[in-house]
mmCIF file of C-alpha atoms and ligand atoms in Angstrom:
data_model
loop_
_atom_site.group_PDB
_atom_site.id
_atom_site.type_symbol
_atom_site.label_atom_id
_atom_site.label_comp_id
_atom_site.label_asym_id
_atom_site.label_seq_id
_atom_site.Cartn_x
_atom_site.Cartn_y
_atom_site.Cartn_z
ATOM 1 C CA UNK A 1 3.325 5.273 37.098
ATOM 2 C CA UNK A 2 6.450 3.382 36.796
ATOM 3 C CA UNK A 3 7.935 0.899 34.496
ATOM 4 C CA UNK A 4 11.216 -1.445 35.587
ATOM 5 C CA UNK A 5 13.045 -2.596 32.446
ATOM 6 C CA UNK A 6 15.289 -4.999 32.281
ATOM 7 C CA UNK A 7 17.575 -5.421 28.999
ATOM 8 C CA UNK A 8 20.864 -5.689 28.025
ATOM 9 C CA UNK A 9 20.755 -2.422 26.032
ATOM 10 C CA UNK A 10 19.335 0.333 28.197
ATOM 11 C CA UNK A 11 21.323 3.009 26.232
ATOM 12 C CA UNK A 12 18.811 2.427 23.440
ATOM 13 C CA UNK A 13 15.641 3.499 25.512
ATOM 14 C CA UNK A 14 17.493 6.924 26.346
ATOM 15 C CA UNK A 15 17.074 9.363 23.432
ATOM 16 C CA UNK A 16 13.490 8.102 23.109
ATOM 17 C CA UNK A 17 12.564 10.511 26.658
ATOM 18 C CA UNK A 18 13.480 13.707 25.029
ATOM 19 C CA UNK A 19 11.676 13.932 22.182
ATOM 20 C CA UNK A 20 8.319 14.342 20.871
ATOM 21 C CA UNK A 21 4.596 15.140 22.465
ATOM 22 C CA UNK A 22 5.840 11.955 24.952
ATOM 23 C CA UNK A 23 8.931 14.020 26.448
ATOM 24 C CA UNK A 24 6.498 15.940 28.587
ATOM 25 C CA UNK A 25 5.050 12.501 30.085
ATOM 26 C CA UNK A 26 9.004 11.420 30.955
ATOM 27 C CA UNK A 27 9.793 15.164 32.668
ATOM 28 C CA UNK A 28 6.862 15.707 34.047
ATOM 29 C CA UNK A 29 7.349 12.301 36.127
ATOM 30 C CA UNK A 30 3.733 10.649 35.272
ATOM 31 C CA UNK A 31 5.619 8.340 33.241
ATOM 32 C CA UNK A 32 9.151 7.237 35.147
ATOM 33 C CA UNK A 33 11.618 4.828 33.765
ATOM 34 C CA UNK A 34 13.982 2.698 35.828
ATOM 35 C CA UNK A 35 16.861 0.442 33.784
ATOM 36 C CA UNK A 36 18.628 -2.735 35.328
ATOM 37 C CA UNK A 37 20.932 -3.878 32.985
ATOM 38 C CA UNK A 38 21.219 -7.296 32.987
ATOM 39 C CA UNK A 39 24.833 -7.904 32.676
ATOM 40 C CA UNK A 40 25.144 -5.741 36.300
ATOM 41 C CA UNK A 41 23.707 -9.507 37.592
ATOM 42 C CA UNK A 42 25.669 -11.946 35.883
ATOM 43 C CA UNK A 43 27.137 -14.400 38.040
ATOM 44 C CA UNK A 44 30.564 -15.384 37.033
ATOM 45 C CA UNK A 45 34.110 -13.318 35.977
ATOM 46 C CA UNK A 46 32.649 -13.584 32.423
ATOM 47 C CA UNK A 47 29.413 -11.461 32.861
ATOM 48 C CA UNK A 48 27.867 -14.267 30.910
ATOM 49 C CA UNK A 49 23.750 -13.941 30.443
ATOM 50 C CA UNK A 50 23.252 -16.387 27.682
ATOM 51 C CA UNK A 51 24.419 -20.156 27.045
ATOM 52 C CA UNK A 52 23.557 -23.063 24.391
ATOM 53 C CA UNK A 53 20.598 -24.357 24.405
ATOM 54 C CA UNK A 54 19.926 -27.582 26.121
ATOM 55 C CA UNK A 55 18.871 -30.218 23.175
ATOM 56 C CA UNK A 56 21.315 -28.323 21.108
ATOM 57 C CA UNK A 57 19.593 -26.291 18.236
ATOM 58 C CA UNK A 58 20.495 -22.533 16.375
ATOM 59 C CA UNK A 59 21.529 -19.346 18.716
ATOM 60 C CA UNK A 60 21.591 -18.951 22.618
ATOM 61 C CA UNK A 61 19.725 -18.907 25.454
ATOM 62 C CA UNK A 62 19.376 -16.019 27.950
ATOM 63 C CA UNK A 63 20.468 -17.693 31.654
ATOM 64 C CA UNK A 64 17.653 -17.770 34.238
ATOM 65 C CA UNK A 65 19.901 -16.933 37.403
ATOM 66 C CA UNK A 66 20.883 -13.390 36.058
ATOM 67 C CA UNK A 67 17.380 -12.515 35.033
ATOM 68 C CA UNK A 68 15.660 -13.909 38.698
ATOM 69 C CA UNK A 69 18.273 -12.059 40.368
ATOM 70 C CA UNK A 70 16.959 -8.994 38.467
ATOM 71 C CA UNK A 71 13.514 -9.602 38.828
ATOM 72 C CA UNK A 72 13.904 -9.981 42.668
ATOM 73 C CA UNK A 73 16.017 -6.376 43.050
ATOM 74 C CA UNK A 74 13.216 -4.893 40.872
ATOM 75 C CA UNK A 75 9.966 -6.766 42.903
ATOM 76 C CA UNK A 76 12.281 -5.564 46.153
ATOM 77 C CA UNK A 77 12.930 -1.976 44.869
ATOM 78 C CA UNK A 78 9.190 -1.406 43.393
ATOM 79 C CA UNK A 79 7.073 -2.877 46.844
ATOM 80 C CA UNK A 80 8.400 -0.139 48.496
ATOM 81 C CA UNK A 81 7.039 2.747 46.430
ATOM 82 C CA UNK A 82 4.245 1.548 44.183
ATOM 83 C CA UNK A 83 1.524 -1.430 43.202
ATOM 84 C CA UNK A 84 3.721 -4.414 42.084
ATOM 85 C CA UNK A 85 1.724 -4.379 38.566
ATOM 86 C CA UNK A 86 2.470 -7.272 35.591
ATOM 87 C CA UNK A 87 5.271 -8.224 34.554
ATOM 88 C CA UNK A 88 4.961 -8.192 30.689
ATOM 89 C CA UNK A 89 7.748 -10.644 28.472
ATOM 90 C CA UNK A 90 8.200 -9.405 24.812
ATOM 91 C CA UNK A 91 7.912 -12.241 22.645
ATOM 92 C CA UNK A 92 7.076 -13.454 19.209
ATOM 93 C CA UNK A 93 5.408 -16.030 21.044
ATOM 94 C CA UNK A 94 2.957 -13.286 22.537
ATOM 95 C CA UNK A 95 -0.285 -11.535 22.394
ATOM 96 C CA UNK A 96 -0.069 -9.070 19.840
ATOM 97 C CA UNK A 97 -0.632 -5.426 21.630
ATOM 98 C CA UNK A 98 -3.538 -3.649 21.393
ATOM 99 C CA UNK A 99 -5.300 0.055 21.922
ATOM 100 C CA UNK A 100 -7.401 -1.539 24.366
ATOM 101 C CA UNK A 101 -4.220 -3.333 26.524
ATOM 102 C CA UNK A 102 -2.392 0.137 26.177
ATOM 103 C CA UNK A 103 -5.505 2.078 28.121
ATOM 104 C CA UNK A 104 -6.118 -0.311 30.783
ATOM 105 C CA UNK A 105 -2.221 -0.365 31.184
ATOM 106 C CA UNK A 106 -2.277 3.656 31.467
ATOM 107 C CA UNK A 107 -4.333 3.407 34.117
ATOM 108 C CA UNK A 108 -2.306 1.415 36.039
ATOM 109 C CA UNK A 109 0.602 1.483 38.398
ATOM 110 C CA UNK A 110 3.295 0.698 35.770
ATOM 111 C CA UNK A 111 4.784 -2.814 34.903
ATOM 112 C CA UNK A 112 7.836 -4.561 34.891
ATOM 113 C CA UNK A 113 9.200 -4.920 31.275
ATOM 114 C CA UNK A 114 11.154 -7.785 30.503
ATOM 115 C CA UNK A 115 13.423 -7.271 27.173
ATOM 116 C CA UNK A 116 14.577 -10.528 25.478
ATOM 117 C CA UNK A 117 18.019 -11.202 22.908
ATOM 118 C CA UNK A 118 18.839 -14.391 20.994
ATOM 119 C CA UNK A 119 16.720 -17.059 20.828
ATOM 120 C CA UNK A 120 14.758 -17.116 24.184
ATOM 121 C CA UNK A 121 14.301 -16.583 27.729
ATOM 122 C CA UNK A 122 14.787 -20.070 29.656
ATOM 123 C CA UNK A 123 11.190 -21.427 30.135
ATOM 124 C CA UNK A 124 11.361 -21.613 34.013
ATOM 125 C CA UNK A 125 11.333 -17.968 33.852
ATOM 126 C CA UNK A 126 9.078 -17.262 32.231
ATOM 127 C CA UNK A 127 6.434 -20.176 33.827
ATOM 128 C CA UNK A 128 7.754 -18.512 37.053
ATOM 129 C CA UNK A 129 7.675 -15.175 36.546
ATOM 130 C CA UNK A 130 6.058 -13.015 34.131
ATOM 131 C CA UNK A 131 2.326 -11.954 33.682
ATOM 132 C CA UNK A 132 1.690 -11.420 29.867
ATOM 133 C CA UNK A 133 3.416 -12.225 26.470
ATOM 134 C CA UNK A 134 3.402 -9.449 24.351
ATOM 135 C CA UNK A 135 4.271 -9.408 20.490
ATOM 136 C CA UNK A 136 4.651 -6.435 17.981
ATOM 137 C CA UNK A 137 3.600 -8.502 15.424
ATOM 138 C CA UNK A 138 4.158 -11.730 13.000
ATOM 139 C CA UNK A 139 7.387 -9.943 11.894
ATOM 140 C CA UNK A 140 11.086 -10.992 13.583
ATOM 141 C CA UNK A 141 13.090 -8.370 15.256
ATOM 142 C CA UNK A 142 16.396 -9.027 16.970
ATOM 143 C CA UNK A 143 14.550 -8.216 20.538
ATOM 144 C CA UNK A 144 12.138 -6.930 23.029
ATOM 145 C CA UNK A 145 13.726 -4.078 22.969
ATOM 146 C CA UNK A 146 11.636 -2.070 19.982
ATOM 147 C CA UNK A 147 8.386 -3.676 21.330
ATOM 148 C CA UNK A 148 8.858 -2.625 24.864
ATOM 149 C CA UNK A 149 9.348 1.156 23.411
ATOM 150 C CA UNK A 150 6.352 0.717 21.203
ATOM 151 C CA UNK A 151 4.112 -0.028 24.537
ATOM 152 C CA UNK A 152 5.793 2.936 26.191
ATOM 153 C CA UNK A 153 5.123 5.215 23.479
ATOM 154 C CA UNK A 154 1.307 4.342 23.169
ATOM 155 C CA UNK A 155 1.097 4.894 27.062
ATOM 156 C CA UNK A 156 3.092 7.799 27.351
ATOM 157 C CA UNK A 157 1.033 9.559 24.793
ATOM 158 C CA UNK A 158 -2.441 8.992 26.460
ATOM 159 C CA UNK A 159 -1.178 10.665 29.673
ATOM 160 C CA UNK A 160 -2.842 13.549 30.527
ATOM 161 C CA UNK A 161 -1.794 16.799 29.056
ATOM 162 C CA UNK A 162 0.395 15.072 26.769
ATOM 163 C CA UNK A 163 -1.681 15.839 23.320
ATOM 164 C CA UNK A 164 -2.455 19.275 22.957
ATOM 165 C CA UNK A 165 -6.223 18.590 21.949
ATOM 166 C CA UNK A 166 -7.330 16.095 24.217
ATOM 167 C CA UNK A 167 -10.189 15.302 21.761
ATOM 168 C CA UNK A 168 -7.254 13.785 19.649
ATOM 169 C CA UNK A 169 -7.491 10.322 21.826
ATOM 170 C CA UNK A 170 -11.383 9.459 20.781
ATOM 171 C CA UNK A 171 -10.113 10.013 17.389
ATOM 172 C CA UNK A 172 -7.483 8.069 16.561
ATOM 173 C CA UNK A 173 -7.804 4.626 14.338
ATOM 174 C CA UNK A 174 -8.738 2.222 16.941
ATOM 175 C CA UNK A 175 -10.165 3.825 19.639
ATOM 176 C CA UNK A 176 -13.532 3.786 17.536
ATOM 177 C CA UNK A 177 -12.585 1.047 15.595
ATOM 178 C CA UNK A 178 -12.015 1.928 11.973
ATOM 179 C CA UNK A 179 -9.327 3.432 10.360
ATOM 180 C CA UNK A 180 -8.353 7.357 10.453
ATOM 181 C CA UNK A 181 -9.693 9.210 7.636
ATOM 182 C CA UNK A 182 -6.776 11.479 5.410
ATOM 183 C CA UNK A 183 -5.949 14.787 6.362
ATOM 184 C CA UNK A 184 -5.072 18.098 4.431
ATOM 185 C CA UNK A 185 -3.999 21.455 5.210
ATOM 186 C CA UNK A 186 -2.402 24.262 3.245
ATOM 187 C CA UNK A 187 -1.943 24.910 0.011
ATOM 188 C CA UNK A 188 -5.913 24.838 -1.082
ATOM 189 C CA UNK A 189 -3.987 23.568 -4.052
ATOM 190 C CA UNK A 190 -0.446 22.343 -4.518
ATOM 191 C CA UNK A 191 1.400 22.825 -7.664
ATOM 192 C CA UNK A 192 2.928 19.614 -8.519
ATOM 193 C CA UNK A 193 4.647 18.201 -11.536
ATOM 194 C CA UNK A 194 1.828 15.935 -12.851
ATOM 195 C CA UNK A 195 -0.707 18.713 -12.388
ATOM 196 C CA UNK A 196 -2.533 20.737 -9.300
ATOM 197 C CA UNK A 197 -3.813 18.907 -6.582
ATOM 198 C CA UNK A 198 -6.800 20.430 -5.007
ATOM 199 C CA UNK A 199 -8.101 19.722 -0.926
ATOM 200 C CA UNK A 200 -11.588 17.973 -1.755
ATOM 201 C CA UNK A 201 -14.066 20.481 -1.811
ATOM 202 C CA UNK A 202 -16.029 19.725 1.126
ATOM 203 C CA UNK A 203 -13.428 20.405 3.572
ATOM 204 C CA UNK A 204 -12.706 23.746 2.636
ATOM 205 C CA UNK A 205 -17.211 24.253 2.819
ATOM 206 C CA UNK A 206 -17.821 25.669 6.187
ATOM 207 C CA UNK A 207 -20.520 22.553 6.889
ATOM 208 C CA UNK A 208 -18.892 20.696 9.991
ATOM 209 C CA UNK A 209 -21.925 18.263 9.297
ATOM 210 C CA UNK A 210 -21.163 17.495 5.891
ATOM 211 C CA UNK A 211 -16.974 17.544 6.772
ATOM 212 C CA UNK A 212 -17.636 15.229 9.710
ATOM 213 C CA UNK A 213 -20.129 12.583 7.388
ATOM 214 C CA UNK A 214 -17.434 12.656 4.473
ATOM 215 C CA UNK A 215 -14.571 12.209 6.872
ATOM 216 C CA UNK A 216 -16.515 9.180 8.299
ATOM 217 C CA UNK A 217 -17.467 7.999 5.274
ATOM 218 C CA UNK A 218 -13.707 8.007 4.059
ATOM 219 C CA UNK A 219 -12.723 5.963 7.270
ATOM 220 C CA UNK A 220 -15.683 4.007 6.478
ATOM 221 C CA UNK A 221 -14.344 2.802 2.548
ATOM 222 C CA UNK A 222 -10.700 3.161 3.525
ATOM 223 C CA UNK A 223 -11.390 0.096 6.609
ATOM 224 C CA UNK A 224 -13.605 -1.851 4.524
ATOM 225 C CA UNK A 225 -10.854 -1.810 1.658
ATOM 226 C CA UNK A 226 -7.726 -2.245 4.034
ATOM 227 C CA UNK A 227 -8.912 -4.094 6.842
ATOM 228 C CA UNK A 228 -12.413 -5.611 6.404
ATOM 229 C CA UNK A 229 -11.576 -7.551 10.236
ATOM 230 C CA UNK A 230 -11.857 -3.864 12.014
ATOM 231 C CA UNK A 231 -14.836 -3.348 9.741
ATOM 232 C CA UNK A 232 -16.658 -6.682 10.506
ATOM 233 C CA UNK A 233 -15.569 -5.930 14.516
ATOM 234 C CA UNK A 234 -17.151 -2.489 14.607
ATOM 235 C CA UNK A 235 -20.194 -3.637 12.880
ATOM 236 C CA UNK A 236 -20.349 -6.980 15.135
ATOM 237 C CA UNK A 237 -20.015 -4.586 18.245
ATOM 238 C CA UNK A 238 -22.954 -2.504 17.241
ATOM 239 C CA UNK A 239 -20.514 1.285 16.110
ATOM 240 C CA UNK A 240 -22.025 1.318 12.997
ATOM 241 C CA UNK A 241 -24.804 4.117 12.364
ATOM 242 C CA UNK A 242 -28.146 3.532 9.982
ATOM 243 C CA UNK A 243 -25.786 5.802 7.945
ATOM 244 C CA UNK A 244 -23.267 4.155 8.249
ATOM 245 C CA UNK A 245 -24.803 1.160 7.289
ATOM 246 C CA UNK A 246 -26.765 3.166 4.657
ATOM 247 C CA UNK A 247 -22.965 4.538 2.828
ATOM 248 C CA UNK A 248 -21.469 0.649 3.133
ATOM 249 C CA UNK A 249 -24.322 -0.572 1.056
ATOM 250 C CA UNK A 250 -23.906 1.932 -1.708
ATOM 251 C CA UNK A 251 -20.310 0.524 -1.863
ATOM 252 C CA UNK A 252 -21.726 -2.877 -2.173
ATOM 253 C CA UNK A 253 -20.962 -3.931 1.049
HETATM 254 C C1 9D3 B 301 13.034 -19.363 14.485
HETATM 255 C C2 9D3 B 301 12.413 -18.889 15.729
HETATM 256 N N1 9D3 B 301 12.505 -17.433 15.886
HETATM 257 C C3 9D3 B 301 11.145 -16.948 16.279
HETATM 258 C C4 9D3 B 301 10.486 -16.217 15.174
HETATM 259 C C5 9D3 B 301 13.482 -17.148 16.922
HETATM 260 C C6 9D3 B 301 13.500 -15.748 17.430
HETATM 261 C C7 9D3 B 301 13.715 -14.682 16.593
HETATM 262 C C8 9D3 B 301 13.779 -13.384 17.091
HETATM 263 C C9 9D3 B 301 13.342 -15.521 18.776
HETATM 264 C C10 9D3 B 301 13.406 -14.235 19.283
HETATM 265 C C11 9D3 B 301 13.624 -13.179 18.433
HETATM 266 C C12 9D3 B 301 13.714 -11.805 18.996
HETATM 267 N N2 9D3 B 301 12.395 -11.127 18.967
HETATM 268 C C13 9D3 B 301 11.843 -10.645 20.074
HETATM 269 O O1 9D3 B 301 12.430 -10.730 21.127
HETATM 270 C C14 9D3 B 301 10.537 -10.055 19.991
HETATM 271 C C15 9D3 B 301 9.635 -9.841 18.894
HETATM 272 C C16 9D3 B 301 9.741 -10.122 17.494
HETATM 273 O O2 9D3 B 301 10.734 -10.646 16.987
HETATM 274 N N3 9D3 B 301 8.685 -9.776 16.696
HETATM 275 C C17 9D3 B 301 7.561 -9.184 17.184
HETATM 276 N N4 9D3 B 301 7.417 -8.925 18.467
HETATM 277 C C18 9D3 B 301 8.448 -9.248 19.299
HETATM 278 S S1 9D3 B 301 8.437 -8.987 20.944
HETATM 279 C C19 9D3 B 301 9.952 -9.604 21.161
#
């Protein structure tokens, strides 16, 4: 698959492909990235992308001509190798992205990513143009820069090959709906200044029955305590075991 990003910082996307368990989705070519920095379709002398806003108001506006110009020499460039797929805006204005959004998109043919600065995109760009808002969340960043690497990272990592135990997808927080249980591994027991800290006993037992109903039973408490709208999801969509059900009630819930 193949994602088109426009931005007017494509130098920050760059380290980001040779590192980590994603590196192998960028060399391997399942994932490919293509930049098209905006500023190469500015229309005047200046290289100017952004103006006031109409109205008047705080900060500027990114122009529409440089980024339909883009858009175009991406649509033109992407028809003739691959599916068009979405183009996505990043926006605090947006959807907020999800597991779920990340697996259909990894199934896909790529998307067309469009990075926003200042204030805004001009509207008639965005009512032309683009496919889906996507947000990071109800925090402010300074772009769509961070968000659009946030979506590549969640795809990149559910490529094929890229986790070393594929088993590691169906357990991550989310994919089942509740939150991931904690994790230990060596020292059995770690000298530390306010005393020794032990691994709970069960995990070190032998009984992958017992290890696998504690560790869901820890997910269990640790969702209902941090995020009791995953819990009431899961429970709405019919995930929750009789004993599951049966733990949650000896917690009171
Ligand atoms: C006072 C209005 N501000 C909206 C909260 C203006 C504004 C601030 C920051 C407009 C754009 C931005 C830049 N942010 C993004 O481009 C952005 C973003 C974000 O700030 N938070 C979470 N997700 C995203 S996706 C793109």
């Amino acid at each position: 698959m193949r994602f088109d990003v426009i931005t007017l910082f494509p130098e920050l996307f760059t380290p980001f492909q040779t590192v980590g368990v994603t590196r192998r989705a960028f060399e391997s070519g399942q994932v490919e990235l293509r930049f098209w920095p905006l500023r190469d379709f500015a229309a005047d002398t200046y290289r100017r992308v952004d103006d006031r806003p109409f109205g008047g108001g705080p900060g500027m506006v990114m122009l529409a001509e440089p980024l339909l110009k883009a858009l175009a020499a991406v649509r033109q460039a992407r028809a003739q190798v691959q599916a068009a797929g979405p183009v996505i805006h990043f926006s605090p204005v947006g959807q907020p992205i999800t597991q779920a959004l990340l697996r259909e998109l990894a199934q896909g043919p790529g998307a067309t990513l469009l990075c926003g600065r200042y204030e805004g995109i001009d509207q008639r760009v965005l009512d032309r143009e683009v496919d889906l808002e996507l947000s990071l969340g109800d925090f402010v960043l300074s772009g769509g820069e961070l968000p659009a690497l946030a979506l590549l990272d969640g795809i990149a990592r559910l490529q094929a090959g890229v986790l070393s135990d594929a088993r590691s997808h169906e357990q991550d927080s989310f994919e089942d709906g509740l939150l991931d249980c904690p994790h230990y591994s060596r020292p059995e027991v770690l000298a530390l200044p306010e005393g020794d800290q032990a691994v709970p006993a069960v995990l070190l037992s032998g009984h992958h029955a017992e290890i696998a109903r504690w560790r869901r039973e820890q997910s269990l408490a640790l969702t209902a305590q941090r995020r009791p709208d995953l819990l009431a999801a899961a429970r709405a969509a019919g995930r929750l075991s009789k004993a599951d059900e049966r733990f949650l009630q000896t917690l009171g819930l």
